[in-house]
PDB file of C-alpha atoms in Angstrom:
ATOM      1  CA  UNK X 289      26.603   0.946 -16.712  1.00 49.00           C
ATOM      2  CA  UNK X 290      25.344  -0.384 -13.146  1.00 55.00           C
ATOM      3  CA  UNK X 291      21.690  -1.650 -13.443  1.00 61.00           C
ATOM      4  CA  UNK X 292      19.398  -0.315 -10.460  1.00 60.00           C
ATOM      5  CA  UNK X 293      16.021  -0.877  -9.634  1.00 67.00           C
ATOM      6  CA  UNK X 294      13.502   2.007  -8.046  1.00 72.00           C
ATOM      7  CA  UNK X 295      12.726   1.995  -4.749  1.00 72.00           C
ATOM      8  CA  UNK X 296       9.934   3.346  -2.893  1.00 74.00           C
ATOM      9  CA  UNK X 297      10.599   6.505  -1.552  1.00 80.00           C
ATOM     10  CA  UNK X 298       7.770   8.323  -1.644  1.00 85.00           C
ATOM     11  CA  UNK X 299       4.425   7.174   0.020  1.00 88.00           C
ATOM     12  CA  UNK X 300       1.131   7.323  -2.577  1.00 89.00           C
ATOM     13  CA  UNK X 301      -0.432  10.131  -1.674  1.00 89.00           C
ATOM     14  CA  UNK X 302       2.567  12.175  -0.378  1.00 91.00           C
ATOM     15  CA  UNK X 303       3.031  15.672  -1.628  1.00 92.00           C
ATOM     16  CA  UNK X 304       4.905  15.563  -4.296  1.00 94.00           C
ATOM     17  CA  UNK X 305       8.231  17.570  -3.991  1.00 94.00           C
ATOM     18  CA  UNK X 306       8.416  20.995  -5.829  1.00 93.00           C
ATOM     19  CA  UNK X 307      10.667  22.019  -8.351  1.00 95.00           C
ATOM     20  CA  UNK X 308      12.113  24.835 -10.691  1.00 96.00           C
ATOM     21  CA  UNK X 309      13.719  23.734 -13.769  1.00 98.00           C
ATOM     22  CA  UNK X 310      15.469  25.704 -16.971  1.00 98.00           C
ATOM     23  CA  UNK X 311      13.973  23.496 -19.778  1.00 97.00           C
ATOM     24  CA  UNK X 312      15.295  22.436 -23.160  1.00 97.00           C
ATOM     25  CA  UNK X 313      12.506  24.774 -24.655  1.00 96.00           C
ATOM     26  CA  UNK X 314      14.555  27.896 -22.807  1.00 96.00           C
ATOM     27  CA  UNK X 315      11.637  28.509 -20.493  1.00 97.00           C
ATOM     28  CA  UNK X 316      11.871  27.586 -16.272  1.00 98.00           C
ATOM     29  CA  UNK X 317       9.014  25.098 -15.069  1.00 97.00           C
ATOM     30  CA  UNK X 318       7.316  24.197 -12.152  1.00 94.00           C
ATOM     31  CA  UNK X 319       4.883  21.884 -11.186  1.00 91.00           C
ATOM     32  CA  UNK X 320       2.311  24.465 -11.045  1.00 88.00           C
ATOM     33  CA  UNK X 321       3.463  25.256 -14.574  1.00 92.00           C
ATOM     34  CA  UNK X 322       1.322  21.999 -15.130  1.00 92.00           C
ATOM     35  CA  UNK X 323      -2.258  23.364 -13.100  1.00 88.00           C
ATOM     36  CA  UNK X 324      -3.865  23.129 -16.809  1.00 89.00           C
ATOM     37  CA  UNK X 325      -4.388  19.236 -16.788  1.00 92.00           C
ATOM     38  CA  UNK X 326      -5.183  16.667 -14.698  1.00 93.00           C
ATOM     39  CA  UNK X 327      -1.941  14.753 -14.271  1.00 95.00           C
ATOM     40  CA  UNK X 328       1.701  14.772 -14.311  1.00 97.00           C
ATOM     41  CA  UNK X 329       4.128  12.118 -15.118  1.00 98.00           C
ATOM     42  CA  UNK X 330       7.136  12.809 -13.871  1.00 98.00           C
ATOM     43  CA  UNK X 331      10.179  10.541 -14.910  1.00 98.00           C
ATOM     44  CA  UNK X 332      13.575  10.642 -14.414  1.00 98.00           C
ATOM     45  CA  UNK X 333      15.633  10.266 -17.329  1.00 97.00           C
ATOM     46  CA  UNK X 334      18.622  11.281 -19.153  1.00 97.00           C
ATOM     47  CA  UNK X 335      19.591  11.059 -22.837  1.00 96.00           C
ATOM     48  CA  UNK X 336      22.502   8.114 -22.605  1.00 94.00           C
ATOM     49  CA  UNK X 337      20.855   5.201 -20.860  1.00 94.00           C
ATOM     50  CA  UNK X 338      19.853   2.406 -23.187  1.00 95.00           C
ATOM     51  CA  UNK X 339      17.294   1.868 -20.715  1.00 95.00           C
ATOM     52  CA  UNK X 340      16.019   5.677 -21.059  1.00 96.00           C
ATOM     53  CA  UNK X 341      16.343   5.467 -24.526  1.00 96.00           C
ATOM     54  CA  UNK X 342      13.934   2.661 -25.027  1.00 96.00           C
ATOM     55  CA  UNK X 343      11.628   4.293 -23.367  1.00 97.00           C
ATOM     56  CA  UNK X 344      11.195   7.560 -25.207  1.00 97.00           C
ATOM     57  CA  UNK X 345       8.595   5.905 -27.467  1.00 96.00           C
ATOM     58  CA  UNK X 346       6.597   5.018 -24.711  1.00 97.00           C
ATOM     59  CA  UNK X 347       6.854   8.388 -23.018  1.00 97.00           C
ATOM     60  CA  UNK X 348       6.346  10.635 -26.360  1.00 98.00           C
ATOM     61  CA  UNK X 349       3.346   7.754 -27.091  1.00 97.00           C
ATOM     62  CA  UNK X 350       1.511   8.934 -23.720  1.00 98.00           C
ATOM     63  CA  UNK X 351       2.496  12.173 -24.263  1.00 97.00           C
ATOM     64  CA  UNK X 352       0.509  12.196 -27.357  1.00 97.00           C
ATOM     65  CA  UNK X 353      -2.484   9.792 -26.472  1.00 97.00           C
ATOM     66  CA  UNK X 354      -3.478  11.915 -23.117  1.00 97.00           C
ATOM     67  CA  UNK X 355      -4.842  15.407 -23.480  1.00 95.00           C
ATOM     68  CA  UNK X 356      -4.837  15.854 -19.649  1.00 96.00           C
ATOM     69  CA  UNK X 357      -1.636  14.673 -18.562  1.00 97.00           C
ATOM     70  CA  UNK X 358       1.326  16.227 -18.994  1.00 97.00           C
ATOM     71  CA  UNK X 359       4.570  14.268 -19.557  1.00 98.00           C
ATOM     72  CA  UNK X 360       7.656  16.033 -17.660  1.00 98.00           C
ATOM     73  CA  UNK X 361      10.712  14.703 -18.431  1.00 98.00           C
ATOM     74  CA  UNK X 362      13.900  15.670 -15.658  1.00 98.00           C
ATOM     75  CA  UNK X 363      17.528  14.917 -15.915  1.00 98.00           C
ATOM     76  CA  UNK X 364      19.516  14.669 -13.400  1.00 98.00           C
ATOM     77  CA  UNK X 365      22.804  13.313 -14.081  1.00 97.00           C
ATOM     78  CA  UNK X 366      26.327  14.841 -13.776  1.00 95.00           C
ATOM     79  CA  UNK X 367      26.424  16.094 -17.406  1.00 95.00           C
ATOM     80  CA  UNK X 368      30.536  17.113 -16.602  1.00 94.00           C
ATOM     81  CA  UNK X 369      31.154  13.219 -16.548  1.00 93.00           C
ATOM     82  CA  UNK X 370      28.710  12.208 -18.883  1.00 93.00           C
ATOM     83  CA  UNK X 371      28.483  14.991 -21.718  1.00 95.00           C
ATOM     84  CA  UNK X 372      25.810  13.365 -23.699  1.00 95.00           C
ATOM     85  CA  UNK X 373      23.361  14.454 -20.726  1.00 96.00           C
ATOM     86  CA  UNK X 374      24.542  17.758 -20.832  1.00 96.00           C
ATOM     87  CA  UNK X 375      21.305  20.595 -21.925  1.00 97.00           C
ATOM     88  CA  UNK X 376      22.783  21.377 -25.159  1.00 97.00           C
ATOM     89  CA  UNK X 377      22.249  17.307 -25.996  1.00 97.00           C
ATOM     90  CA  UNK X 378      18.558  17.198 -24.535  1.00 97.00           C
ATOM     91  CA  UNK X 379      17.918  20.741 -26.969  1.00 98.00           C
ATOM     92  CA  UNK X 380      18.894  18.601 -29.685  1.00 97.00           C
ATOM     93  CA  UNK X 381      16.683  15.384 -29.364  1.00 97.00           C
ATOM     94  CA  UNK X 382      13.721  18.228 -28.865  1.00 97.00           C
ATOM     95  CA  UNK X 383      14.405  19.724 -31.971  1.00 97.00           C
ATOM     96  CA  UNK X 384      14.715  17.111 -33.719  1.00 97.00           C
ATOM     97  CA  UNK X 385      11.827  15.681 -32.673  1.00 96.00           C
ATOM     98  CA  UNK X 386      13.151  12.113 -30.722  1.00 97.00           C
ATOM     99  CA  UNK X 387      11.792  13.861 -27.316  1.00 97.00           C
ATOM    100  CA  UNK X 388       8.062  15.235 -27.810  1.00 97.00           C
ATOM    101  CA  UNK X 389       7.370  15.121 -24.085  1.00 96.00           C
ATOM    102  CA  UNK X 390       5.528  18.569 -22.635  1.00 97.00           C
ATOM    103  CA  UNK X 391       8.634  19.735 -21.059  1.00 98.00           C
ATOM    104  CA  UNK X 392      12.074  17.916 -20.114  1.00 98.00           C
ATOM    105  CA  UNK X 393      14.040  19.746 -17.467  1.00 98.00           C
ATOM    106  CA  UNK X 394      17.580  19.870 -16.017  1.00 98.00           C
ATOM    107  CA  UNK X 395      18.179  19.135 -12.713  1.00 98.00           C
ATOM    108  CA  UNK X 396      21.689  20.303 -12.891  1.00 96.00           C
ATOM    109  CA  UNK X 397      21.733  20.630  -8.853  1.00 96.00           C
ATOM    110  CA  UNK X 398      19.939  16.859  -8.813  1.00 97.00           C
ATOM    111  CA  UNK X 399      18.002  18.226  -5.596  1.00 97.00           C
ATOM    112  CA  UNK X 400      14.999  17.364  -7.430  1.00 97.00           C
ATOM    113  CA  UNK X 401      15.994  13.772  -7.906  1.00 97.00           C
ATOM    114  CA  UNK X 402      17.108  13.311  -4.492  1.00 96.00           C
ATOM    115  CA  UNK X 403      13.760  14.331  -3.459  1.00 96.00           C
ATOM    116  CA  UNK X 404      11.614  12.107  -5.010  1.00 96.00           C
ATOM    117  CA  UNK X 405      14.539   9.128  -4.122  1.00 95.00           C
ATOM    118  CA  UNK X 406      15.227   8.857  -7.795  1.00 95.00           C
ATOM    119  CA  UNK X 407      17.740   5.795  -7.983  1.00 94.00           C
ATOM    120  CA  UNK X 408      17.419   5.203 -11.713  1.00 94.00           C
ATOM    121  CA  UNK X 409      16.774   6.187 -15.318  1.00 96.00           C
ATOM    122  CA  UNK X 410      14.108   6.001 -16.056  1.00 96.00           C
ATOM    123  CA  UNK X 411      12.244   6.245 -12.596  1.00 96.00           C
ATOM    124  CA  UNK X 412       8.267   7.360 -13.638  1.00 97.00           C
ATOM    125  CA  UNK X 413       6.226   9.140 -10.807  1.00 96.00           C
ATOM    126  CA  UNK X 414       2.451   9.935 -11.689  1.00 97.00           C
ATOM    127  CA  UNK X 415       0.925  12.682  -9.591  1.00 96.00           C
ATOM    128  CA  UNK X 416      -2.434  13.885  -9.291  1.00 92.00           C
ATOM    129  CA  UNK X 417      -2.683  17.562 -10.401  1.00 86.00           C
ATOM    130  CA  UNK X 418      -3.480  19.844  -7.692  1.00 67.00           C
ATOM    131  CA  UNK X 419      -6.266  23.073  -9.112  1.00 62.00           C
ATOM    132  CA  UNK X 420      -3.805  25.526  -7.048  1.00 59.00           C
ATOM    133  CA  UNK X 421      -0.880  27.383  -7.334  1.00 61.00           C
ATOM    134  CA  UNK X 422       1.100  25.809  -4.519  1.00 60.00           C
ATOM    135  CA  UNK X 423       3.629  22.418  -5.605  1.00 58.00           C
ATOM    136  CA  UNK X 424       2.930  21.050  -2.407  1.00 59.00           C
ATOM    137  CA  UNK X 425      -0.866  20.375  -3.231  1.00 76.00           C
ATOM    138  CA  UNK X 426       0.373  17.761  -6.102  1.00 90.00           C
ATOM    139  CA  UNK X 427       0.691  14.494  -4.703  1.00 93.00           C
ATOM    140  CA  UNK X 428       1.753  10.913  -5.595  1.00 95.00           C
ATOM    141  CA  UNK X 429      -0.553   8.521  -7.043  1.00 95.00           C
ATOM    142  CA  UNK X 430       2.002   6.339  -8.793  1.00 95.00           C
ATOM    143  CA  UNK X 431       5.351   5.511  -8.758  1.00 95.00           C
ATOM    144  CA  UNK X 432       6.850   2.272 -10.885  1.00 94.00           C
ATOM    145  CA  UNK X 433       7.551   1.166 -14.200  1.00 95.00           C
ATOM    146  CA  UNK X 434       5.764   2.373 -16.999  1.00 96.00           C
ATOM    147  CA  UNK X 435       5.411  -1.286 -18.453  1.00 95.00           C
ATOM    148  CA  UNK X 436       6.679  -4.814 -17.862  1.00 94.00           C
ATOM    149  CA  UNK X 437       9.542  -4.577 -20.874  1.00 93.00           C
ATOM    150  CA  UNK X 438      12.927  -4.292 -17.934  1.00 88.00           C
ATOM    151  CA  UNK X 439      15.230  -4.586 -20.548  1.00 90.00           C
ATOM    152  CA  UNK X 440      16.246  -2.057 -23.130  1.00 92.00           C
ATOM    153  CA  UNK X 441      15.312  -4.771 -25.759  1.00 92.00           C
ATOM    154  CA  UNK X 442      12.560  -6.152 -24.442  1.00 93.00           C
ATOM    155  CA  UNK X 443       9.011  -5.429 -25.723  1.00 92.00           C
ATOM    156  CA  UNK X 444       6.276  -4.825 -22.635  1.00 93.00           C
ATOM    157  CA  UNK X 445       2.905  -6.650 -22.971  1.00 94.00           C
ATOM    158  CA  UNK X 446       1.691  -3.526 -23.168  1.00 93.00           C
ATOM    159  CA  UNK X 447       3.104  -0.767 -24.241  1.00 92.00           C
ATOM    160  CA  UNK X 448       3.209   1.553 -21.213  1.00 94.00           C
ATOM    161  CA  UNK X 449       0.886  -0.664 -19.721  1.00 94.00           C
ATOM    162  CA  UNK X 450       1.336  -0.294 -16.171  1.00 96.00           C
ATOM    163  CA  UNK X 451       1.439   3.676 -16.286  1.00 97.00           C
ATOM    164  CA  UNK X 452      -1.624   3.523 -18.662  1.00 97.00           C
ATOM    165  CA  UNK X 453      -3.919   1.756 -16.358  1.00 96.00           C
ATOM    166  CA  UNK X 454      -2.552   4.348 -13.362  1.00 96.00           C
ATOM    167  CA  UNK X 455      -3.128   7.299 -15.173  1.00 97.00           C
ATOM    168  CA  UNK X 456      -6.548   5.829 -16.328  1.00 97.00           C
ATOM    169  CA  UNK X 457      -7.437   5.621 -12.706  1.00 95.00           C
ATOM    170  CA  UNK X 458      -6.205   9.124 -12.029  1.00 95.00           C
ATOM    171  CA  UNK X 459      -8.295  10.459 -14.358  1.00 95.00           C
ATOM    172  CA  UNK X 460     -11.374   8.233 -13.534  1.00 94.00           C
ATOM    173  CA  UNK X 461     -10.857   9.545  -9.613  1.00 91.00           C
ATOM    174  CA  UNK X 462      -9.881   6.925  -8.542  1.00 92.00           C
ATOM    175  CA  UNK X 463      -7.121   5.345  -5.924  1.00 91.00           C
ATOM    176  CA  UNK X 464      -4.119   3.193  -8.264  1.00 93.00           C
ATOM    177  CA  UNK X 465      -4.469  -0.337  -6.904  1.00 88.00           C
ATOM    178  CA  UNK X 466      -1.391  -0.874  -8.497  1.00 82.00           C
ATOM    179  CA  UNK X 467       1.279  -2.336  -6.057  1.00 82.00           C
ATOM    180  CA  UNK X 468       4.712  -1.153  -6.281  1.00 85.00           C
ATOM    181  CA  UNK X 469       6.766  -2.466  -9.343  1.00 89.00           C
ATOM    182  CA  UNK X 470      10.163  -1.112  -9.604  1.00 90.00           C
ATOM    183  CA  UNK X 471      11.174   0.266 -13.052  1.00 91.00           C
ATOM    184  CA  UNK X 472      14.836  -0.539 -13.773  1.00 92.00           C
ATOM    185  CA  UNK X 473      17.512   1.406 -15.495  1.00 93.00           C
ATOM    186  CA  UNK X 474      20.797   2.305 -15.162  1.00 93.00           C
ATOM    187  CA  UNK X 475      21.629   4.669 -12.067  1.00 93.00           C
ATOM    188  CA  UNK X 476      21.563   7.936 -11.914  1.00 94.00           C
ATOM    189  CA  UNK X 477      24.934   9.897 -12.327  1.00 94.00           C
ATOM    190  CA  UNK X 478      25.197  11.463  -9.204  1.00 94.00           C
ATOM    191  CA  UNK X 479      28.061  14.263  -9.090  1.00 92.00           C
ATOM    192  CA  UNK X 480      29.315  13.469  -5.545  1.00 82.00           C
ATOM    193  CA  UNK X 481      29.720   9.928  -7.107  1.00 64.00           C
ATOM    194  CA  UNK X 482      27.264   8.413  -5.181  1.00 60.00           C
TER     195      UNK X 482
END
């Protein structure tokens, strides 16, 4: 396991990169599959990562508390090497209930990851929803951790503190005054080896 922490790729405010994704629920998303609410959080994540893992919770938690943001879960790593990322593994933890996110996504290709300069798992993006049918209209309004807990057994202040108070802002139309705070996981599993 090598530990990584995000980095700041993307600019707040920068289109967010489009994407189309087979999803554990069988059906192909986009981010204008997501027009209906007000914001996306988009985190990269995989199923093996004790860092991940503790974080389900906190993702199925927003998930459930925020009628107008959508929760997108994406996994990018090399599923060959690492079988317990592989799509038949993330079907499983949907049906079974662990995952309740609105969609989580294979990025089998990981173009979508090296997009938004995904360097770990989990890596949270928020973006503000764009009313249009073009990807390009979303665009960043957050990227860091989703609480102060770095460790897998840590507990946060807060839980999901940090993207809380972003997505509260989003939805208040407002600007996140959040500074960037890296989220830290384990890297992603990138099939060239990276």
């Amino acid at each position: 396991m090598v530990q990584l922490d995000s980095e700041p790729e993307l600019e707040v405010g920068a289109p967010a990169p489009g994407f189309s994704l087979p999803g554990a629920d069988g059906e192909t998303h986009s981010l204008t599959s997501f027009t209906d609410v007000d914001a996306v959080v988009v985190v990269f994540t995989c199923n093996h990562c004790p860092y991940a893992k503790a974080k389900v919770d906190t993702l199925n938690a927003i998930a459930a508390d925020y009628d107008r943001v959508a929760v997108v879960g994406i996994n990018p790593n090399d599923a060959d090497e690492y079988p317990a990322d592989s799509m038949a593994r993330m079907q499983a933890l949907v049906a079974d209930g662990t995952i309740q996110y609105d969609a989580y996504l294979r990025d089998a290709t990981q173009a979508t990851a090296r997009a938004y300069g995904a360097t770990c798992t989990p890596d949270p993006f928020l973006l503000r929803t764009a009313d249009t049918d073009d990807d390009a209209a979303f665009r960043v309004a957050y990227h860091g951790r989703l609480d102060d807990a770095l460790a897998p057994d840590e507990d946060p202040t807060r839980d999901g503190g940090d993207m809380r108070d972003a997505i509260d802002a989003v939805l208040a139309g407002d600007t996140v005054e959040t500074a960037f705070l890296p989220a830290r996981g384990c890297s992603i599993k990138w099939t060239d080896g990276e």
